Amino acid sequence: MARLSFVGLGLGPTGTSLEGLDEIRRSDVAYLEYYTAPHEPELIGRLQGATGRALEVVDRAFVEDGSRILSEAEKKNVVLAVLGDPMIATTHDELRARAIRRSIETRVIHAATIASAAASESGLHYYKFSRTVTITRESVGKLTQAYRILHENLLEGAHTLLLLEYDVVSGEGVSPTDAMQGLLLAEASYKRGVVSEGTFALVLSRIGRKDALLAAGRIAELSRRDFGTAPHCVVIPGKLHFTELDAVAAIFAVKQSDVRGNSDAVVRTAQTLVPRYVAKTRKALGSVREKTQSQYGSVLENVELYTKDAERFLADGEDEMAMLSVGYAEGLLDSLSFAGLVKIDW
Amino acid sequence: MARLSFVGLGLGPTGTSLEGLDEIRRSDVAYLEYYTAPHEPELIGRLQGATGRALEVVDRAFVEDGSRILSEAEKKNVVLAVLGDPMIATTHDELRARAIRRSIETRVIHAATIASAAASESGLHYYKFSRTVTITRESVGKLTQAYRILHENLLEGAHTLLLLEYDVVSGEGVSPTDAMQGLLLAEASYKRGVVSEGTFALVLSRIGRKDALLAAGRIAELSRRDFGTAPHCVVIPGKLHFTELDAVAAIFAVKQSDVRGNSDAVVRTAQTLVPRYVAKTRKALGSVREKTQSQYGSVLENVELYTKDAERFLADGEDEMAMLSVGYAEGLLDSLSFAGLVKIDW
């Protein structure tokens, strides 16, 4: 039997699953890829102790090239052990596709990844996270895409996870301070009111390890602190449910009154306009009803129905339909006025 | 030492990490919570074999109530073992917050979760996934929110993961067929061109287990197949990079020419609706003008102005304002008809 197995090592030196350890044990050749998180001396020792196999540490170039891995996997059981979940990185998807095209059997053994663990550990509801942003050393000076995604997520009331790059070879990475200052820089340039010194953020450092550190606060405070060695990530909460508020306060050991979401400051056009137009239309409807004959009853009934529709659409996040409905309701009422049939006090 | 530890069991009977097993081994009381994936007889055996500890199976109500867990954790090491990653479920966040407020030490031991494993295993780039949707048995007949999120994700070019609910107590769940037909039903009702029989989808069943099954194809074909027992999830790809096209073809064993993204076919709600409503309103306006006296001239003039406004707003990307304007124009015209003053051929 020959195959190529991608084995996830999870978050710390003891994050590998029973199945992953079995797979390393059964391998003829085992590689340990090591470039996105700082070296943990304990990891190799634990893996070798638990499996009785020596692991050869390889770098990104070796995996991207992949030719030795693929030719060995045609005859032997080859394991590529990877921190976190093995298929989060594009490189591994590509290597797997190449193996399959060469008729090499492949296996994937999943493990915890910072991408889901950080979100889940934050106390925020996991399914309220929207698109994740990776901040690289290259992009941190001009966070155009990160700023746009953060804006969209906040408009939806969704939370945003920022993963901060770390390069194990150079020992360099993006610190939480770099990331937060990068966002403030983007704000200064795009001015959409997405982020400010008052933005409430969470910093999660070394999640899943013994020296994990959690911190919550406003960017003004957090961006002045040193959170130690990588990996780090930052969460910008959107709209908070009261159970999230409660969980964040407990988990991050801050006062409930200091915890706040950042979506309220960022508003959708319809959120401002629909309630305003609905109120205006209802008031006008009331004034017309007092002084109008029943011959326009069908119009007035429809005005009422469509203002209700507008509210329902808005609650469902159907902004365009909410605007259409409230516009229609206003039009119905105004028409009677334009036609000189009723006098409306708007 | 007393504490409450949340231990993730990952995806299969051997998905628990070394650290998780150690934590169960050191516990005084160990509970196994079991309700979101079908029972795997092997799991309990493997856990007890690896840790030498008996685990008591508990249900959702026991965990939601939590009073016994919390009072025990004040004096003993209590483990709550959970399938997948332990902090994905809101219930566990809340229990953890309650423990912290009672000054009970808490620990979280992460593991693979379907929410990241399915996305990572699909061959699509992990960071192009946007908001995940959970489809419950309750919601599958009326997928308003799922349809809207899918629409937003596709507009961004992002991929969507649909997690399908399964209830271990009743043995009932949402099948991939249910989910896909639910989306087609939502399409029939909302008509935004988000999903069709031609939509290209991925079905991932029992990810991380020996009997995992991957299938790719159009909804027309996939929704006729039986994918066996839960858990299942469905991925609707947005815009595909060529390396994603390549990886999906290899991993799902389909021809490259059969793989396609679904973002190109999707347009913003207002882009579909505003031109349609403007055309309809203009046609109706024409028919009214032919047969109506000038006493309603002011109404008709405003109908014309507001349809023009709607087109201008749409061109400027002001979708909500475009919908408001065209709705208002329609309302003006319809009011005359509701009041019995003119007859409109819509």
XYZ file of C-alpha atoms in Angstrom:
692
model
C 0.000 0.000 0.000
C 1.190 3.425 -0.917
C -0.487 6.729 -0.206
C -0.012 10.374 0.686
C -1.612 11.422 3.969
C -2.027 14.977 5.167
C -2.076 14.895 8.970
C -3.224 17.917 10.973
C -1.323 18.599 14.203
C -3.848 20.969 15.719
C -2.859 23.930 17.855
C -0.194 22.771 20.272
C 2.344 20.049 20.947
C -0.444 17.647 21.918
C -3.060 18.649 19.356
C -2.743 15.590 17.099
C -5.656 13.122 17.122
C -5.422 9.386 17.756
C -6.059 8.813 14.066
C -3.292 11.240 13.095
C -0.815 9.529 15.406
C -1.784 6.114 13.954
C -1.184 7.431 10.471
C 2.289 8.711 11.386
C 3.031 5.372 13.068
C 2.111 3.460 9.897
C 4.099 5.740 7.595
C 7.300 4.812 5.791
C 8.317 8.458 5.453
C 7.060 11.312 7.628
C 7.629 14.995 6.926
C 6.832 17.824 9.292
C 6.149 21.102 7.579
C 6.967 24.093 9.640
C 6.634 27.667 8.629
C 3.502 29.391 9.793
C 3.900 29.311 13.570
C 6.958 29.631 15.793
C 8.935 26.535 16.550
C 7.755 24.550 19.541
C 10.593 22.296 20.637
C 8.140 20.133 22.503
C 6.134 19.237 19.387
C 8.668 17.039 17.594
C 9.552 15.259 20.828
C 5.901 14.528 21.613
C 5.172 13.288 18.087
C 8.215 11.023 17.983
C 7.514 9.747 21.490
C 3.894 8.937 20.674
C 4.558 7.304 17.299
C 8.102 5.917 17.461
C 8.862 7.540 14.123
C 11.418 10.180 13.214
C 9.928 13.190 11.436
C 11.965 15.176 8.946
C 11.356 18.938 9.161
C 10.815 20.465 5.718
C 10.168 24.006 4.519
C 7.582 25.600 2.266
C 9.702 25.357 -0.879
C 10.038 21.593 -0.420
C 6.250 21.201 -0.160
C 5.464 23.610 -3.003
C 7.859 21.783 -5.279
C 6.433 18.480 -4.050
C 8.260 16.281 -6.556
C 10.057 14.179 -3.943
C 6.894 13.722 -1.852
C 4.903 12.622 -4.909
C 7.459 10.174 -6.255
C 7.892 8.587 -2.811
C 4.118 8.335 -2.345
C 3.893 6.194 -5.479
C 5.674 3.411 -3.605
C 5.385 4.162 0.113
C 3.124 5.499 2.810
C 4.113 9.156 3.052
C 2.829 11.499 5.745
C 2.954 15.262 5.531
C 2.278 16.548 9.040
C 1.098 20.155 9.192
C 0.249 22.534 12.053
C -3.472 23.228 12.406
C -5.809 21.651 9.848
C -3.874 20.374 6.833
C -6.200 21.592 4.083
C -6.502 25.245 5.099
C -3.408 26.113 3.039
C -3.802 26.327 -0.734
C -0.416 24.629 -1.212
C -1.787 21.401 0.245
C -4.915 21.454 -1.930
C -2.663 21.756 -4.947
C -0.316 18.972 -3.819
C -3.318 16.749 -3.168
C -4.770 17.431 -6.630
C -1.390 16.571 -8.220
C -1.260 13.317 -6.250
C -4.783 12.332 -7.309
C -3.943 13.003 -10.955
C -0.950 10.658 -10.579
C -3.372 8.021 -9.193
C -1.858 8.230 -5.725
C -4.333 7.533 -2.955
C -4.681 10.502 -0.574
C -6.009 10.827 2.957
C -6.802 13.882 5.021
C -6.810 13.783 8.809
C -8.358 16.947 10.141
C -7.456 18.779 13.327
C -8.232 22.001 15.125
C -7.265 25.117 13.202
C -6.797 28.627 14.510
C -9.382 29.741 11.916
C -12.202 28.033 13.774
C -10.671 27.749 17.264
C -10.119 31.486 17.678
C -13.652 32.245 16.553
C -15.113 29.571 18.782
C -13.014 30.543 21.818
C -13.999 34.208 21.669
C -17.398 33.657 23.304
C -19.063 35.060 20.186
C -21.523 32.896 18.264
C -19.559 30.938 15.702
C -22.154 31.237 12.932
C -22.157 34.994 13.156
C -18.598 35.154 11.837
C -18.459 36.164 8.216
C -15.482 36.320 5.894
C -12.066 35.879 7.574
C -9.201 38.212 6.699
C -5.526 37.267 6.659
C -3.170 40.179 7.270
C 0.282 39.672 5.840
C 3.407 41.721 6.434
C 3.089 42.798 2.812
C -0.524 44.004 3.081
C -0.470 45.603 6.543
C 0.557 49.035 5.214
C -2.421 49.150 2.829
C -5.349 47.122 4.116
C -7.767 47.860 1.275
C -9.378 44.434 1.118
C -9.372 43.879 4.880
C -11.074 47.250 5.373
C -13.723 46.475 2.747
C -14.473 43.017 4.164
C -14.641 44.416 7.703
C -17.079 47.063 6.480
C -19.332 44.498 4.775
C -19.245 42.206 7.791
C -20.116 45.027 10.206
C -23.019 46.087 7.997
C -24.368 42.542 8.231
C -23.879 42.590 12.013
C -21.308 39.815 11.531
C -18.031 39.293 13.388
C -14.642 39.387 11.670
C -11.618 37.237 12.430
C -8.263 38.720 11.435
C -5.510 36.113 11.171
C -2.043 37.616 11.479
C 0.726 36.115 9.369
C 3.878 34.733 10.909
C 6.926 33.461 9.064
C 8.883 30.871 11.000
C 12.021 31.221 8.886
C 12.541 34.946 9.342
C 10.885 34.972 12.768
C 8.862 37.964 11.588
C 5.141 38.481 11.628
C 2.280 40.915 12.005
C 1.604 41.903 15.618
C -1.871 42.831 16.894
C -0.610 46.426 17.126
C 0.500 46.388 13.472
C -2.894 45.062 12.412
C -4.907 47.603 14.419
C -2.762 50.517 13.276
C -3.096 49.231 9.706
C -6.887 49.403 10.028
C -6.747 52.949 11.434
C -4.541 53.906 8.496
C -7.106 52.454 6.067
C -9.848 54.419 7.874
C -7.855 57.621 7.489
C -7.670 56.948 3.790
C -11.213 55.660 3.013
C -13.195 57.510 5.721
C -16.263 55.229 5.777
C -16.515 55.238 9.565
C -15.668 51.536 9.814
C -12.989 51.610 12.496
C -11.726 54.102 15.076
C -9.676 54.268 18.262
C -12.932 53.448 20.055
C -13.545 50.201 18.144
C -13.945 47.303 20.568
C -11.669 44.377 19.683
C -10.496 41.048 21.045
C -6.903 39.832 20.843
C -6.336 36.066 21.079
C -2.701 35.044 21.336
C -1.336 31.479 21.291
C -4.814 29.882 21.396
C -4.758 26.223 22.421
C -1.394 26.556 24.198
C -0.545 26.792 27.861
C 0.575 30.417 27.558
C -2.544 31.522 25.695
C -3.482 35.163 26.337
C -6.867 36.787 25.837
C -7.412 40.540 25.885
C -10.407 42.749 25.163
C -10.681 46.498 24.882
C -10.725 49.488 22.642
C -8.169 49.738 19.870
C -6.732 52.841 21.571
C -5.642 50.702 24.545
C -4.972 47.352 22.855
C -2.754 48.771 20.135
C -0.310 49.996 22.810
C 0.178 46.554 24.372
C 2.726 43.845 23.615
C 1.134 40.408 23.332
C 4.335 38.371 23.094
C 5.124 35.696 20.555
C 2.934 34.540 17.647
C 0.460 33.234 16.670
C -2.025 36.029 17.272
C -5.397 36.895 15.944
C -7.786 39.769 16.378
C -11.575 39.662 16.376
C -13.728 42.697 15.586
C -17.229 41.928 16.879
C -20.249 43.028 14.856
C -23.631 43.130 16.564
C -23.693 41.434 19.966
C -26.457 39.228 21.310
C -26.807 39.604 25.092
C -25.453 36.079 25.633
C -22.360 37.058 23.624
C -21.907 40.194 25.686
C -22.112 38.058 28.784
C -19.692 35.396 27.503
C -17.111 37.943 26.295
C -17.176 39.746 29.651
C -16.626 36.458 31.517
C -14.025 34.927 29.184
C -11.964 38.104 28.698
C -12.410 39.224 32.317
C -13.722 42.694 31.513
C -16.760 44.593 32.743
C -19.974 44.002 30.784
C -20.344 47.743 30.348
C -16.978 47.835 28.551
C -18.026 45.207 25.998
C -19.672 46.532 22.869
C -20.375 45.586 19.291
C -19.208 47.763 16.415
C -22.111 47.407 14.003
C -24.322 50.142 15.428
C -21.889 52.807 14.382
C -21.962 51.477 10.812
C -25.441 51.701 9.353
C -27.149 50.450 6.247
C -29.026 53.049 4.269
C -32.315 51.180 4.709
C -31.878 50.910 8.474
C -31.928 54.669 8.726
C -34.522 55.430 6.091
C -37.164 52.676 6.322
C -38.179 53.293 9.965
C -38.252 57.039 9.280
C -40.462 56.652 6.158
C -42.702 54.079 7.827
C -43.354 56.423 10.756
C -44.020 59.346 8.419
C -46.410 57.291 6.271
C -48.329 55.980 9.274
C -48.749 59.473 10.655
C -50.040 60.716 7.306
C -52.327 57.691 7.012
C -53.832 58.503 10.415
C -54.508 62.090 9.425
C -56.137 61.032 6.119
C -58.346 58.433 7.827
C -59.818 61.050 10.140
C -61.168 63.155 7.307
C -61.657 60.888 4.291
C -64.643 58.956 2.993
C -64.692 55.217 2.723
C -64.350 55.331 -1.089
C -60.554 55.268 -0.698
C -60.631 52.452 1.849
C -58.874 50.038 -0.493
C -55.991 52.489 -1.005
C -55.601 53.090 2.721
C -55.733 49.402 3.505
C -52.898 48.798 1.047
C -50.847 51.631 2.549
C -51.120 49.880 5.876
C -50.200 46.454 4.463
C -47.164 47.736 2.594
C -45.741 49.653 5.561
C -45.982 46.407 7.536
C -44.245 44.559 4.680
C -41.475 47.144 4.744
C -40.846 46.518 8.424
C -40.855 42.764 7.942
C -38.442 42.960 4.998
C -36.112 45.190 7.011
C -36.139 42.737 9.912
C -35.251 39.933 7.464
C -32.341 41.960 6.091
C -34.122 42.438 2.761
C -33.189 46.092 2.479
C -34.071 46.632 -1.163
C -37.503 45.059 -0.744
C -38.103 47.136 2.397
C -37.341 50.316 0.454
C -39.554 49.208 -2.452
C -42.460 48.529 -0.085
C -42.263 51.739 1.886
C -41.843 53.692 -1.362
C -44.940 52.008 -2.746
C -46.947 52.792 0.395
C -45.936 56.450 0.234
C -46.779 56.584 -3.458
C -50.252 55.168 -2.873
C -50.988 57.871 -0.324
C -49.371 60.770 -2.173
C -51.265 59.973 -5.345
C -54.556 60.893 -3.648
C -52.991 64.190 -2.673
C -51.507 64.916 -6.134
C -54.885 64.122 -7.660
C -56.437 66.688 -5.294
C -58.633 64.056 -3.660
C -57.352 64.383 -0.101
C -55.137 66.785 1.775
C -52.246 65.128 3.563
C -50.326 66.538 6.503
C -46.877 64.955 5.970
C -7.761 21.181 41.867
C -11.220 21.578 40.436
C -12.144 22.754 36.994
C -14.564 22.397 34.092
C -12.935 21.288 30.827
C -14.625 21.301 27.442
C -12.963 18.598 25.348
C -13.493 18.423 21.574
C -13.765 14.930 20.083
C -13.229 15.949 16.473
C -14.942 14.242 13.568
C -14.763 10.497 14.155
C -14.155 7.847 16.792
C -10.435 8.669 16.801
C -10.617 12.443 16.425
C -9.670 13.351 20.015
C -6.227 14.891 20.545
C -3.564 13.670 22.967
C -4.321 16.654 25.161
C -8.041 15.865 25.137
C -7.414 12.263 26.119
C -5.104 13.391 28.942
C -7.802 15.697 30.213
C -10.398 12.904 30.251
C -7.880 10.645 31.994
C -7.328 13.230 34.734
C -11.046 13.896 35.260
C -13.079 12.879 38.281
C -16.325 13.004 36.311
C -16.597 12.776 32.514
C -19.753 13.507 30.519
C -20.212 12.810 26.822
C -22.747 15.042 25.150
C -24.374 13.467 22.180
C -27.048 14.983 20.025
C -25.890 16.540 16.805
C -24.431 13.576 14.899
C -25.555 9.972 14.680
C -24.361 7.616 17.330
C -21.067 5.915 16.627
C -20.825 2.850 18.827
C -17.075 2.815 18.303
C -16.558 6.249 19.848
C -17.345 5.475 23.478
C -15.328 2.274 23.322
C -12.297 4.067 21.889
C -12.484 6.875 24.439
C -12.832 4.530 27.396
C -10.079 2.271 26.053
C -7.668 5.186 25.558
C -8.380 6.887 28.890
C -9.496 4.135 31.266
C -12.443 6.305 32.294
C -16.161 5.643 32.009
C -18.051 8.439 30.253
C -21.667 9.155 31.076
C -23.745 10.014 28.014
C -25.900 13.117 28.612
C -28.397 14.994 26.485
C -28.863 18.625 25.528
C -31.279 19.393 28.355
C -28.718 18.225 30.943
C -26.067 20.529 29.481
C -28.405 23.485 29.006
C -29.536 23.207 32.604
C -25.906 22.751 33.668
C -26.558 22.952 37.412
C -25.141 19.515 38.204
C -22.058 20.088 36.025
C -21.368 23.436 37.704
C -21.811 22.269 41.278
C -19.567 19.244 40.653
C -16.922 21.435 38.975
C -16.629 23.474 42.174
C -15.031 20.481 43.860
C -13.816 18.128 41.133
C -12.254 17.952 37.692
C -15.245 17.705 35.389
C -14.945 17.028 31.662
C -17.688 17.706 29.146
C -16.688 15.856 25.962
C -18.378 17.134 22.800
C -18.294 16.051 19.141
C -16.373 18.431 16.878
C -14.961 21.582 18.468
C -16.488 22.234 21.884
C -17.053 25.975 21.570
C -18.969 26.025 18.284
C -22.269 25.548 20.133
C -23.737 28.550 21.926
C -24.816 26.341 24.844
C -21.180 25.688 25.744
C -20.242 29.368 25.603
C -23.049 30.065 28.021
C -22.083 27.235 30.358
C -18.484 28.428 30.321
C -19.516 31.989 31.150
C -21.621 30.710 34.068
C -18.660 28.678 35.344
C -16.301 31.658 35.165
C -18.774 33.818 37.076
C -18.833 31.139 39.798
C -15.005 31.362 39.900
C -14.617 27.883 38.439
C -11.504 27.454 36.334
C -12.338 26.475 32.736
C -10.280 24.881 29.981
C -11.050 24.449 26.301
C -9.405 21.724 24.246
C -10.078 22.335 20.595
C -10.544 19.741 17.881
C -11.524 19.517 14.234
C -15.041 20.745 13.472
C -17.147 20.064 10.409
C -17.466 23.830 10.010
C -13.814 24.175 9.000
C -13.059 20.600 7.889
C -15.748 20.532 5.194
C -14.650 23.866 3.814
C -10.995 22.862 3.860
C -11.608 19.444 2.330
C -13.574 20.821 -0.625
C -10.492 21.922 -2.567
C -11.784 25.486 -2.509
C -9.678 28.202 -0.903
C -10.609 28.353 2.740
C -10.460 32.146 3.011
C -12.950 32.603 0.202
C -15.736 31.094 2.301
C -18.073 33.715 3.663
C -20.926 33.325 6.123
C -21.928 29.727 6.906
C -25.597 28.751 6.915
C -27.157 26.098 9.143
C -30.271 24.494 7.676
C -32.608 23.057 10.288
C -35.608 20.810 9.783
C -37.700 23.721 10.893
C -36.275 26.187 8.366
C -35.900 23.921 5.313
C -39.421 24.636 4.027
C -38.793 28.385 4.071
C -35.120 29.194 3.559
C -35.448 32.978 3.628
C -32.220 33.692 5.502
C -30.202 30.941 3.806
C -31.278 32.222 0.393
C -30.340 35.781 1.300
C -26.912 34.831 2.695
C -26.210 32.631 -0.341
C -27.159 35.555 -2.564
C -24.849 37.966 -0.706
C -21.980 35.477 -0.726
C -22.348 34.799 -4.459
C -22.453 38.538 -5.183
C -19.081 38.820 -3.387
C -17.719 35.830 -5.330
C -17.483 33.946 -2.008
C -18.225 30.275 -1.298
C -21.032 29.155 1.021
C -21.022 26.207 3.386
C -24.455 24.830 4.281
C -24.428 22.724 7.453
C -27.380 20.353 7.637
C -28.925 19.748 11.049
C -29.192 16.266 12.486
C -30.935 15.324 15.717
C -29.516 12.225 17.317
C -32.538 11.673 19.570
C -35.177 11.523 16.843
C -32.744 10.185 14.234
C -34.069 12.851 11.875
C -32.188 15.415 9.913
C -31.969 17.495 6.765
C -30.665 15.534 3.759
C -28.687 17.157 0.925
C -31.778 16.633 -1.252
C -33.992 18.448 1.277
C -31.535 21.347 1.407
C -31.218 21.686 -2.368
C -34.963 21.434 -2.925
C -35.464 23.981 -0.149
C -33.196 26.395 -2.019
C -35.092 25.802 -5.283
C -38.334 26.476 -3.401
C -36.905 29.738 -2.060
C -35.846 30.632 -5.622
C -39.390 29.956 -6.882
C -40.672 32.333 -4.251
C -38.063 35.149 -4.391
C -37.008 34.844 -8.061
C -33.634 36.584 -7.738
C -31.794 34.098 -9.933
C -29.607 32.872 -7.048
C -30.015 29.133 -7.494
C -31.349 26.824 -10.203
C -31.259 23.198 -11.276
C -28.015 24.111 -13.057
C -26.269 25.412 -9.916
C -22.987 23.574 -9.361
C -22.728 22.184 -5.832
C -20.558 19.909 -3.702
C -21.963 17.395 -1.237
C -19.649 16.249 1.582
C -21.023 13.412 3.683
C -19.455 11.957 6.822
C -16.251 14.019 6.484
C -13.371 12.662 8.561
C -14.832 9.143 8.729
C -13.932 5.988 6.866
C -17.180 6.016 4.866
C -16.869 9.669 3.829
C -18.474 10.435 0.463
C -17.762 13.379 -1.821
C -19.965 14.277 -4.775
C -19.986 17.207 -7.194
C -22.481 18.144 -9.859
C -25.483 20.209 -10.748
C -28.367 20.401 -8.321
C -30.582 18.652 -10.902
C -28.464 15.496 -10.577
C -27.335 15.748 -6.956
C -30.807 16.332 -5.547
C -31.924 12.954 -6.898
C -29.202 11.002 -5.070
C -29.216 9.385 -1.663
C -26.066 10.176 0.311
C -26.705 7.836 3.224
C -26.458 8.689 6.897
C -25.638 12.073 8.443
C -23.674 14.260 8.909
C -23.833 15.978 5.533
C -22.975 19.371 4.246
C -23.318 21.152 0.946
C -20.994 23.747 -0.550
C -22.143 26.244 -3.173
C -18.999 27.644 -4.810
C -18.867 31.347 -5.724
C -16.199 32.510 -8.156
C -13.501 29.891 -8.860
C -9.775 30.487 -9.183
C -8.192 28.105 -11.704
C -6.357 26.232 -8.946
C -9.705 25.661 -7.225
C -11.232 24.370 -10.454
C -8.325 21.989 -10.734
C -8.492 20.798 -7.120
C -12.278 20.277 -7.182
C -12.032 18.238 -10.396
C -9.335 16.013 -8.867
C -10.815 15.628 -5.378
C -14.409 15.057 -6.516
C -13.361 12.973 -9.567
C -15.283 15.021 -12.127
C -14.244 16.540 -15.450
C -12.759 20.050 -15.254
C -15.300 21.198 -17.826
C -18.123 20.170 -15.499
C -16.807 22.277 -12.603
C -18.096 25.831 -12.481
C -18.617 28.709 -10.103
C -22.036 30.224 -9.534
C -21.233 33.903 -9.098
C -21.344 34.945 -12.752
C -25.049 34.171 -13.025
C -25.969 36.242 -9.977
C -26.848 39.918 -10.056
C -27.776 42.373 -7.326
C -31.481 42.338 -6.416
C -31.983 45.891 -7.596
C -30.224 45.164 -10.902
C -32.896 42.604 -11.714
C -35.907 44.279 -10.202
C -35.525 47.991 -10.917
C -35.365 47.704 -14.746
C -38.273 45.233 -14.650
C -40.441 47.522 -12.491
C -39.460 50.629 -14.435
C -40.510 48.990 -17.725
C -43.773 47.737 -16.214
C -44.564 51.154 -14.721
C -43.825 52.973 -17.984
C -46.057 50.600 -19.930
C -48.885 51.097 -17.437
C -48.306 54.848 -17.517
C -48.673 54.818 -21.311
C -51.942 52.916 -21.155
C -53.348 55.270 -18.496
C -52.346 58.380 -20.459
C -54.303 57.217 -23.499
C -57.565 57.089 -21.657
C -57.386 59.476 -18.715
C -58.286 63.077 -18.298
C -55.764 65.718 -17.399
C -57.058 66.004 -13.835
C -54.493 63.355 -12.836
C -51.688 65.006 -14.822
C -49.734 65.849 -11.704
C -49.785 62.216 -10.583
C -48.646 60.977 -14.005
C -45.881 63.559 -14.202
C -44.525 62.401 -10.872
C -44.675 58.754 -11.984
C -42.448 59.698 -14.893
C -39.995 61.666 -12.758
C -39.609 58.942 -10.154
C -39.025 56.151 -12.711
C -36.213 58.295 -14.129
C -34.834 58.801 -10.621
C -34.880 55.047 -10.098
C -32.748 54.487 -13.197
C -30.284 57.169 -12.179
C -29.929 55.783 -8.634
C -29.358 52.278 -10.037
C -26.614 53.533 -12.351
C -24.934 55.184 -9.342
C -25.013 51.925 -7.363
C -27.588 53.400 -4.951
C -29.718 50.272 -4.967
C -31.925 51.085 -1.989
C -32.789 54.543 -3.310
C -33.545 53.063 -6.735
C -35.986 50.598 -5.161
C -37.599 53.359 -3.078
C -38.129 55.507 -6.174
C -39.580 52.841 -8.417
C -41.809 51.635 -5.559
C -43.062 55.185 -5.093
C -43.795 55.552 -8.822
C -45.761 52.309 -8.854
C -47.665 53.320 -5.745
C -48.664 56.659 -7.290
C -50.141 54.880 -10.296
C -51.775 51.994 -8.441
C -53.518 54.322 -6.035
C -55.658 55.691 -8.879
C -56.638 52.145 -9.728
C -57.402 51.114 -6.120
C -59.543 54.241 -5.757
C -61.461 53.142 -8.863
C -60.449 56.285 -10.773
C -58.611 54.644 -13.667
C -58.231 51.125 -14.988
C -54.625 50.050 -15.387
C -53.383 47.292 -17.682
C -50.284 46.095 -15.782
